[in-house]
Structure formats: structure tokens, C-alpha cells
Coordinates of C-alpha atoms in Angstrom, one line a residue:
Chain A
M1163 CA 36.2 96.1 -91.9
S1164 CA 38.2 96.2 -95.1
E1165 CA 40.0 93.3 -96.7
T1166 CA 43.3 94.3 -95.2
G1167 CA 41.8 94.1 -91.7
I1168 CA 41.9 97.8 -91.0
S1169 CA 38.7 99.0 -89.6
D1170 CA 36.8 102.0 -91.1
A1171 CA 37.4 104.0 -87.9
D1172 CA 41.2 103.4 -88.3
R1173 CA 41.1 104.4 -92.0
F1174 CA 39.0 107.5 -91.2
L1175 CA 41.3 108.6 -88.4
A1176 CA 44.4 108.1 -90.5
L1177 CA 42.9 110.5 -93.1
L1178 CA 41.7 112.9 -90.4
K1179 CA 44.9 113.3 -88.3
P1180 CA 47.0 115.3 -90.8
I1181 CA 44.3 117.9 -91.2
E1182 CA 43.0 118.3 -87.6
R1183 CA 45.0 121.5 -86.9
D1184 CA 43.7 123.1 -90.1
L1185 CA 40.2 122.0 -89.4
E1186 CA 40.3 123.5 -86.0
T1187 CA 41.9 126.8 -87.1
Y1188 CA 39.3 127.1 -89.9
C1189 CA 36.4 126.4 -87.6
R1190 CA 37.5 128.9 -85.0
R1191 CA 37.8 131.6 -87.7
L1192 CA 34.5 130.8 -89.4
I1193 CA 32.2 130.4 -86.5
W1194 CA 30.6 133.4 -84.8
E1195 CA 30.5 132.0 -81.2
P1196 CA 34.0 130.8 -80.3
Q1197 CA 32.7 128.5 -77.6
E1198 CA 30.7 126.5 -80.2
A1199 CA 33.8 125.6 -82.2
P1200 CA 34.3 122.3 -80.3
D1201 CA 30.7 121.3 -80.9
A1202 CA 30.9 122.2 -84.6
L1203 CA 34.1 120.1 -85.0
Q1204 CA 32.7 117.1 -83.1
N1205 CA 29.4 117.2 -85.1
A1206 CA 31.2 117.5 -88.4
V1207 CA 33.6 114.7 -87.7
M1208 CA 30.8 112.4 -86.6
R1209 CA 28.7 113.2 -89.6
A1210 CA 31.7 112.6 -91.8
F1211 CA 32.3 109.3 -90.2
A1212 CA 28.7 108.3 -90.5
A1213 CA 28.9 109.1 -94.3
F1214 CA 32.4 107.6 -94.7
N1215 CA 30.9 104.8 -96.8
R1216 CA 30.1 107.4 -99.4
Y1217 CA 33.6 108.7 -99.6
H1218 CA 35.6 107.0 -102.3
E1219 CA 39.4 106.6 -102.5
G1220 CA 41.0 109.0 -104.8
A1221 CA 38.8 111.9 -103.9
S1222 CA 40.1 114.8 -101.8
F1223 CA 39.4 113.9 -98.2
R1224 CA 40.5 117.3 -97.2
A1225 CA 38.0 119.1 -99.5
W1226 CA 35.2 116.6 -98.4
M1227 CA 35.9 117.2 -94.7
F1228 CA 36.1 121.0 -95.1
K1229 CA 32.8 121.0 -96.9
I1230 CA 31.1 119.1 -94.1
L1231 CA 32.6 121.4 -91.5
T1232 CA 31.5 124.4 -93.4
H1233 CA 27.9 123.3 -93.5
E1234 CA 28.0 122.5 -89.7
A1235 CA 29.5 126.0 -88.9
F1236 CA 26.9 127.7 -91.2
A1237 CA 24.1 125.8 -89.4
L1238 CA 25.4 127.0 -86.0
N1239 CA 25.8 130.6 -87.3
R1240 CA 22.3 130.6 -88.7
K1241 CA 21.0 129.3 -85.3
H1242 CA 22.4 132.5 -83.7
A1243 CA 21.1 134.5 -86.7
R1244 CA 24.2 136.6 -86.6
I1245 CA 24.6 139.1 -89.4
A1246 CA 28.0 140.5 -90.3
R1247 CA 28.4 144.0 -89.0
H1248 CA 28.9 145.3 -92.5
E1249 CA 26.7 142.9 -94.6
F1250 CA 26.6 145.5 -97.4
Q1251 CA 29.6 145.6 -99.6
L1252 CA 32.3 148.0 -98.4
E1253 CA 34.9 149.4 -100.8
P1254 CA 38.5 149.6 -99.5
E1255 CA 38.4 153.4 -99.5
E1256 CA 35.3 153.3 -97.3
L1257 CA 37.1 151.0 -95.0
A1258 CA 39.9 153.5 -94.6
R1259 CA 37.4 156.1 -93.3
L1260 CA 36.2 153.7 -90.6
P1261 CA 37.6 154.1 -87.1
Y1262 CA 40.3 151.5 -86.4
M1263 CA 39.2 148.9 -84.0
G1264 CA 40.7 145.9 -82.3
E1265 CA 44.1 147.2 -81.3
P1266 CA 45.0 146.1 -77.8
E1267 CA 46.3 148.5 -75.2
R1268 CA 50.1 148.1 -74.6
D1269 CA 52.8 149.5 -72.3
S1270 CA 54.3 152.3 -74.3
S1271 CA 57.7 152.1 -72.5
Q1272 CA 58.5 148.7 -74.1
P1273 CA 59.6 148.4 -77.8
L1274 CA 57.5 146.3 -80.1
S1275 CA 58.8 142.7 -80.4
P1276 CA 58.1 140.4 -83.4
E1277 CA 55.7 138.5 -81.1
T1278 CA 53.9 141.7 -80.3
L1279 CA 53.7 142.7 -84.0
N1280 CA 52.0 139.4 -84.6
G1281 CA 49.8 140.1 -81.7
V1282 CA 48.8 143.4 -83.3
L1283 CA 48.0 141.6 -86.5
E1284 CA 45.7 139.1 -84.9
P1285 CA 43.1 141.6 -83.6
A1286 CA 43.1 143.2 -87.1
L1287 CA 42.4 139.9 -88.7
A1288 CA 39.6 139.1 -86.2
A1289 CA 38.1 142.5 -86.8
G1290 CA 38.4 142.3 -90.5
L1291 CA 36.8 138.8 -90.6
K1292 CA 33.8 140.2 -88.8
T1293 CA 33.2 142.7 -91.6
L1294 CA 32.9 139.9 -94.2
T1295 CA 29.7 138.2 -95.2
D1296 CA 29.5 134.5 -94.4
T1297 CA 30.2 133.5 -98.0
E1298 CA 33.2 135.9 -98.3
R1299 CA 34.6 134.6 -95.0
A1300 CA 34.1 131.0 -96.0
V1301 CA 35.7 131.5 -99.4
L1302 CA 38.7 133.3 -98.0
L1303 CA 39.3 130.8 -95.2
L1304 CA 38.8 127.7 -97.5
R1305 CA 41.5 129.2 -99.8
A1306 CA 43.9 130.4 -97.1
I1307 CA 43.5 127.6 -94.5
G1308 CA 41.8 124.8 -96.4
D1309 CA 44.0 125.3 -99.5
L1310 CA 41.1 124.3 -101.6
R1311 CA 41.0 124.9 -105.4
Y1312 CA 38.4 127.3 -106.7
R1313 CA 36.3 124.5 -108.1
E1314 CA 36.4 122.7 -104.7
I1315 CA 35.4 125.9 -102.9
G1316 CA 32.5 126.2 -105.3
E1317 CA 31.3 122.7 -104.7
S1318 CA 31.6 123.1 -100.9
L1319 CA 29.5 126.2 -100.9
A1320 CA 27.3 125.3 -103.9
I1321 CA 28.2 128.6 -105.7
P1322 CA 29.5 129.0 -109.3
L1323 CA 33.1 129.6 -110.1
G1324 CA 32.5 133.3 -110.9
S1325 CA 31.0 133.9 -107.4
V1326 CA 34.0 132.1 -105.8
M1327 CA 36.4 134.5 -107.6
G1328 CA 34.2 137.6 -106.8
N1329 CA 33.8 136.8 -103.1
L1330 CA 37.5 135.9 -102.8
S1331 CA 38.6 139.2 -104.4
R1332 CA 36.3 141.3 -102.2
A1333 CA 37.4 139.4 -99.0
R1334 CA 41.0 139.8 -99.8
Q1335 CA 40.7 143.5 -100.5
K1336 CA 39.0 144.1 -97.2
M1337 CA 41.4 142.0 -95.2
R1338 CA 44.4 143.5 -96.9
A1339 CA 43.2 147.0 -96.1
Y1340 CA 42.9 146.0 -92.4
I1341 CA 46.4 144.5 -92.4
T1342 CA 47.9 147.5 -94.1
R1343 CA 46.4 149.9 -91.6
A1344 CA 47.4 147.8 -88.7
E1345 CA 51.0 147.5 -89.8
R1346 CA 51.2 151.1 -90.8
R1347 CA 49.9 152.2 -87.4
T1348 CA 52.4 149.8 -85.7
Q1349 CA 55.2 151.2 -87.8
L1350 CA 54.3 154.8 -86.9
L1351 CA 54.2 153.9 -83.2
K1352 CA 57.6 152.2 -83.5
E1353 CA 59.2 155.1 -85.3
N1354 CA 57.9 157.5 -82.7
G1355 CA 59.4 155.4 -79.9
I1356 CA 56.0 154.5 -78.5
Chain B
M676 CA 47.5 141.7 -122.8
R677 CA 46.7 145.2 -121.5
C678 CA 47.7 146.2 -118.0
D679 CA 44.1 146.4 -116.7
E680 CA 43.4 142.9 -118.0
V681 CA 46.5 141.5 -116.3
Q682 CA 45.8 143.3 -113.0
S683 CA 42.3 142.0 -113.0
L684 CA 43.7 138.4 -113.0
H685 CA 46.2 138.8 -110.3
D686 CA 44.2 136.7 -107.8
P687 CA 43.7 133.6 -109.9
Y688 CA 47.3 134.0 -111.3
L689 CA 48.8 134.0 -107.8
D690 CA 46.5 131.1 -106.8
S691 CA 47.6 129.1 -109.9
E692 CA 44.1 128.8 -111.1
L693 CA 44.6 130.0 -114.6
D694 CA 45.1 127.8 -117.6
A695 CA 48.6 127.4 -118.9
R696 CA 48.1 129.7 -121.9
T697 CA 46.8 132.7 -120.0
A698 CA 49.4 132.2 -117.2
L699 CA 52.1 132.3 -119.8
E700 CA 50.7 135.5 -121.4
I701 CA 50.7 137.2 -117.9
E702 CA 54.3 136.2 -117.2
R703 CA 55.4 137.7 -120.5
H704 CA 53.5 140.9 -119.6
L705 CA 55.1 141.1 -116.2
K706 CA 58.5 140.7 -117.6
A707 CA 57.8 143.7 -120.0
C708 CA 55.8 145.9 -117.6
P709 CA 57.6 147.0 -114.3
E710 CA 54.5 148.7 -112.9
C711 CA 52.4 145.5 -113.2
A712 CA 55.3 143.5 -111.9
R713 CA 55.6 145.7 -108.8
L714 CA 51.8 145.5 -108.1
F715 CA 51.9 141.8 -108.5
A716 CA 54.8 141.5 -106.0
E717 CA 53.0 143.7 -103.5
E718 CA 49.8 141.6 -103.8
Q719 CA 51.8 138.5 -103.4
E720 CA 53.5 139.7 -100.2
L721 CA 50.3 140.9 -98.7
E722 CA 48.6 137.6 -99.5
A723 CA 51.4 135.7 -97.9
R724 CA 51.1 137.8 -94.7
L725 CA 47.3 137.4 -94.7
K726 CA 47.6 133.6 -95.2
A727 CA 50.2 133.3 -92.5
G728 CA 48.1 135.3 -90.1
L729 CA 44.9 133.3 -90.8
N730 CA 46.7 130.0 -90.5
H731 CA 48.0 131.0 -87.0
G732 CA 46.3 128.4 -84.8
T733 CA 46.9 125.3 -82.7
R734 CA 45.5 121.9 -82.4
T735 CA 43.8 121.3 -79.1
A736 CA 45.0 117.9 -78.0
E737 CA 42.2 117.2 -75.4
L738 CA 39.5 118.1 -77.9
W739 CA 40.8 115.8 -80.6
E740 CA 41.4 113.0 -78.2
Q741 CA 37.7 113.2 -77.2
I742 CA 36.6 113.4 -80.9
E743 CA 38.7 110.5 -82.0
G744 CA 37.6 108.5 -79.0
E745 CA 34.0 109.0 -80.1
V746 CA 34.8 107.8 -83.6
I747 CA 36.2 104.6 -82.2
H748 CA 33.4 104.2 -79.6
P749 CA 30.5 106.2 -80.9
K750 CA 27.9 107.4 -78.4
P751 CA 24.2 107.6 -79.3
E752 CA 23.7 110.0 -82.2
I753 CA 23.5 113.6 -81.2
L754 CA 20.6 115.3 -82.8
P755 CA 20.0 119.1 -82.9
Q756 CA 19.2 120.7 -79.6
G757 CA 21.3 118.2 -77.7
R758 CA 18.8 115.4 -77.7
T759 CA 19.9 111.9 -78.5
K760 CA 18.0 109.5 -80.7
Q761 CA 17.2 107.3 -77.7
A762 CA 15.9 110.3 -75.7
Q763 CA 13.9 111.5 -78.7
S764 CA 12.3 108.1 -79.3
T765 CA 11.5 107.8 -75.6
K766 CA 10.0 111.3 -75.6
A767 CA 8.0 110.3 -78.7
Q768 CA 6.7 107.2 -77.0
M769 CA 5.9 109.1 -73.9
T770 CA 3.6 111.4 -75.9
K771 CA 1.9 108.4 -77.4
T772 CA -1.7 108.6 -76.3
P773 CA -4.1 105.7 -75.9
L774 CA -7.3 105.5 -77.9
S775 CA -9.1 108.7 -77.6
G776 CA -12.5 108.8 -76.1
G777 CA -14.1 109.6 -79.4
V778 CA -12.5 106.6 -81.1
F779 CA -13.4 104.4 -78.2
R780 CA -17.0 105.5 -78.3
A781 CA -17.1 105.1 -82.1
L782 CA -15.8 101.5 -81.8
S783 CA -18.4 100.8 -79.1
H784 CA -21.2 102.1 -81.4
L785 CA -19.8 100.1 -84.3
V786 CA -19.7 96.9 -82.4
F787 CA -23.1 97.5 -80.9
G788 CA -24.6 98.4 -84.2
F789 CA -23.1 95.3 -85.8
V790 CA -24.6 93.1 -83.1
S791 CA -27.9 94.9 -83.1
G792 CA -28.2 94.6 -86.8
L793 CA -27.8 90.9 -86.8
G794 CA -31.3 89.9 -87.6
F795 CA -32.8 92.6 -85.4
R796 CA -35.2 95.1 -86.9
I797 CA -35.5 98.4 -85.4
S798 CA -39.2 98.4 -86.0
D799 CA -39.6 95.2 -84.0
L800 CA -38.4 96.6 -80.7
D801 CA -40.5 94.4 -78.4
A802 CA -39.2 91.2 -80.0
T803 CA -35.7 92.6 -79.9
R804 CA -35.9 93.5 -76.2
S805 CA -37.4 90.1 -75.3
R806 CA -34.9 88.2 -77.3
F807 CA -32.0 90.0 -75.7
R808 CA -33.3 89.5 -72.2
S809 CA -33.6 85.8 -72.8
D810 CA -30.5 85.4 -75.0
A811 CA -27.6 84.9 -72.6
P812 CA -25.1 84.0 -75.3
A813 CA -25.8 87.4 -77.0
W814 CA -24.9 89.2 -73.8
A815 CA -21.8 87.0 -73.4
G816 CA -20.8 87.8 -76.9
L817 CA -21.2 91.5 -76.3
A818 CA -19.1 91.3 -73.1
A819 CA -16.4 89.4 -75.0
V820 CA -16.3 92.1 -77.6
W821 CA -15.8 94.6 -74.8
V822 CA -12.9 92.6 -73.4
V823 CA -11.3 92.5 -76.8
I824 CA -11.6 96.2 -77.2
L825 CA -10.0 96.9 -73.8
A826 CA -7.3 94.4 -74.5
L827 CA -6.4 96.1 -77.8
D828 CA -6.3 99.4 -76.1
L829 CA -3.9 98.2 -73.4
T830 CA -1.6 96.5 -75.9
A831 CA -1.5 99.6 -78.0
R832 CA 0.4 101.3 -75.2
G833 CA 3.4 99.0 -75.9
P834 CA 5.9 97.5 -73.6
E835 CA 8.6 99.9 -74.8
T836 CA 6.9 102.8 -73.1
R837 CA 8.8 102.7 -69.8
V838 CA 6.7 105.3 -68.1
M839 CA 3.4 103.6 -68.9
R840 CA 4.8 100.2 -67.9
E841 CA 5.8 101.4 -64.5
R842 CA 2.2 102.5 -63.7
E843 CA 0.6 99.5 -62.3
V844 CA -2.7 101.2 -61.4
P845 CA -4.6 103.4 -63.9
S846 CA -5.0 107.0 -62.9
A847 CA -8.2 108.5 -61.5
S848 CA -8.8 110.3 -64.8
E849 CA -8.5 107.1 -66.7
M850 CA -10.9 105.4 -64.4
R851 CA -13.5 108.2 -64.8
F852 CA -13.1 108.0 -68.5
A853 CA -13.7 104.3 -68.7
W854 CA -16.6 104.6 -66.3
K855 CA -18.1 107.3 -68.5
Q856 CA -17.7 105.3 -71.6
K857 CA -19.4 102.4 -69.9
Q858 CA -22.3 104.6 -68.8
L859 CA -22.7 105.9 -72.3
L860 CA -22.8 102.4 -73.8
M861 CA -25.2 101.1 -71.1
A862 CA -27.4 104.1 -71.8
D863 CA -27.5 103.2 -75.5
L864 CA -28.4 99.6 -74.5
A865 CA -31.1 100.8 -72.1
F866 CA -32.6 103.0 -74.7
L867 CA -33.3 100.1 -76.9
F868 CA -34.4 97.8 -74.1
E869 CA -36.5 100.2 -72.0
P870 CA -40.2 99.2 -71.7
A871 CA -42.5 100.7 -74.2
P872 CA -44.2 103.8 -72.8
A873 CA -47.8 103.2 -71.6
D874 CA -50.6 104.6 -73.7
K875 CA -50.8 108.3 -73.1
P876 CA -54.0 109.5 -71.4
A877 CA -56.3 111.4 -73.7
P878 CA -55.5 115.1 -73.5
P879 CA -57.9 117.0 -71.4
A880 CA -60.8 118.7 -73.3
P881 CA -60.2 122.4 -73.8
Q882 CA -62.0 124.4 -71.1
S883 CA -64.7 126.9 -72.0
N884 CA -63.5 130.4 -72.2
R885 CA -65.7 131.9 -69.5
H886 CA -64.3 135.3 -70.0
T887 CA -65.1 135.3 -73.6
D888 CA -68.5 133.9 -72.9
N889 CA -69.1 136.7 -70.4
L890 CA -68.1 139.4 -72.9
N891 CA -70.4 138.0 -75.6
T892 CA -73.5 138.1 -73.5

């Protein structure tokens, strides 16, 4: 209990609440088995609360929490020993030669709505994430969802700054290629009245 | 700065990770180079769409209510493989074994050797045997040592082991083990206290080799 009478649990939850949605989105994108995301989140939060006495005011609670969640997700991914479908590095032009995957079947008589366009993008993102290595995916998501600085990403993953920039660049190139192909295909379908 | 240098820094520039001096140089280059400016604009738009797509998610209210509830009222710590600390400690205690037969026997020999060595010489077996037969306190002392050993073994099992505490009667295997240990100890005692073997009769004289004798004649 602090001097102001607020319990550690209350202080912890006050810091946790604003980032809960981001933590859950990050976890669901990072973990291989979607059904294990709740377990990863729960374990990460409990570990963070158990170590809350080591967190000092002024430090980034967001970065600290994302770091703990990353380690928890990595542990679960390692448990399943999943390897990215394309663990070797793919260049964007090689990606273009791959058959497109993940586009859902749709009723061709209906025009594409904005919601449907977003729905087309989501499978492309999911498919693209699966082609990234664990480190590339974590770096990309920590930047895009966690909004962490490069230095914070490096501390979370225990990799140097140069590796952060290299992994981020490769991940973005692969993901942008997937998005561009998905949107181009959607545009072609729309133009042809499909 | 050259175009290739500027384009290689588009990620950290768009992420605002560059130092002020380098960022200023890139801005000046973009104002002067339409091609680089166009590439930077395309990258920025793609990155915005990628970020928006990756951030598309919701907060599951039921999940966070459960997690927050556990923070306020924590349950026993969940260890890997779904076991709790209490379950793990119980399991560890359940696998706790009593003194092994070898340790038990070694202790028995140690105690017996200590008692036997108290003023008893192995060469003086007759005196030792007669002294033990007539020395009731010595037997009582030995029995007391036995009781102490058994008591130590029973207390080593611990009251926290719920499974062992629930068993009022020792199992058949435990009874057989204890009986065997007792037999071994009694055999050791009997070996020292058994009566001295009687004088052995003189070996029979070797018989004449009639066959040989017949051949030599």
C-alpha cells in the first residue's frame, strides 16, 4: 500500500487499462495459436504484477508491459515449435512470384464495400505475418501497435539497434508487397464489375 | 545527401528516429528532389495503411474482467504446464520416499557396530557372547536405539504429506521390508552370538589305493 492509500493493484490496473486493447491486438497478431492468446495475456499480466515492485515511476509502463508480453508469447510459440513458413529471407520480387493466398470467396454479384475492402486486407495481413520470422513480426508489431521507439524495441527483444532497423525494413517490405497485391487485385475485380 | 542515401533512411525518417541534423538534411533534399519526395509519400501512405490494418482489433471485455479480477484477488501462481505451486509442492511431497532399505540397513550396522565396539573385542567372542546374554541393559539399550531409528523414519515422512498421513496402517510391502530388515539384523546378532563350533573330527585317513596296488604286483 502506498502512502496515498492506493493499493499496488489499483495503481497497476490504472496503468494497464489504457493499453489493454493494444496489448490484446498485439498478442493476437504475434502468437501462433490464436486460442492461446488469452493465456499469454493472463500470464503476462500476472508476471508483470508480481514484478511491479521493480517498475519505477517515470519509466515507460507501455514498453515494460509489451516486453513482458513478448517474452510470454515467444515462450508459447517455442512450445509449439512453429517455424515461419518462409523462415529464409524472401525478397519482394520473390514474393510477387508466390501464389496469392488468403483471399476469401465472395458473391460476385455484390459490389465491394469499404467494409469488404477492409475484410480483404485482413487476410492479406494475416498471410503476410505468417511469412515473417518471429523477430521480424515482433519488431513490426511493436512498432505498429506498441508504438515503441527503436531503442525500446531493442531492449524488449535484446537485439542491437541495427538489427531492429534491419528486421523492421524487411518486415515492412514483405507486408507492403502483400497489401499492394491485395489492393491491386481488389481494384481489378472492382473495375471488371466482379 | 545523395538520393540513394536519403531513400535508405526513409524508415527511420518516417518513424522520427533520426537525429535533428540528419532529419533536416533529408527534408532539404526532399524539397529539392521530386522523385525522392514521391517515393517518400508513397512509403508513408503504405505504412499508414499497414499500421491501420495491424491495429484493427478489439478489447475482449470478459477476458480483461477476468484478468483484472485475478490481479485484485490472485489465485495460486500458475506454473508452466498448468500446475499450481500448491499442486507442485504436494506432488513433490508425495514423491518423497522414506529411508531406503540400504540406508536403514547401514544405520543398523552402524549402531550395532558402535555398540559392539564398546569394549568388546572380536577375538574374545566367548566373553562377548556370555556378557551379552547376561547383560540385560545392553539389550535394552539396543532395543531403544531401534525405537529411535523407527521414530526418526516415521517423523521424516512429515505431517504435510496428506496422502501418507491418511494411511493409518502400513502397507504389506512396508511390513515385509521392515520384517526383512529385522531378520537381517537378528542374523547379524546371531552370527556373533552363535555357539562355537565343536572340535571337528579328525579327517579320515586316506584309503589305500587297491587298484594301484593290484597293478604294481
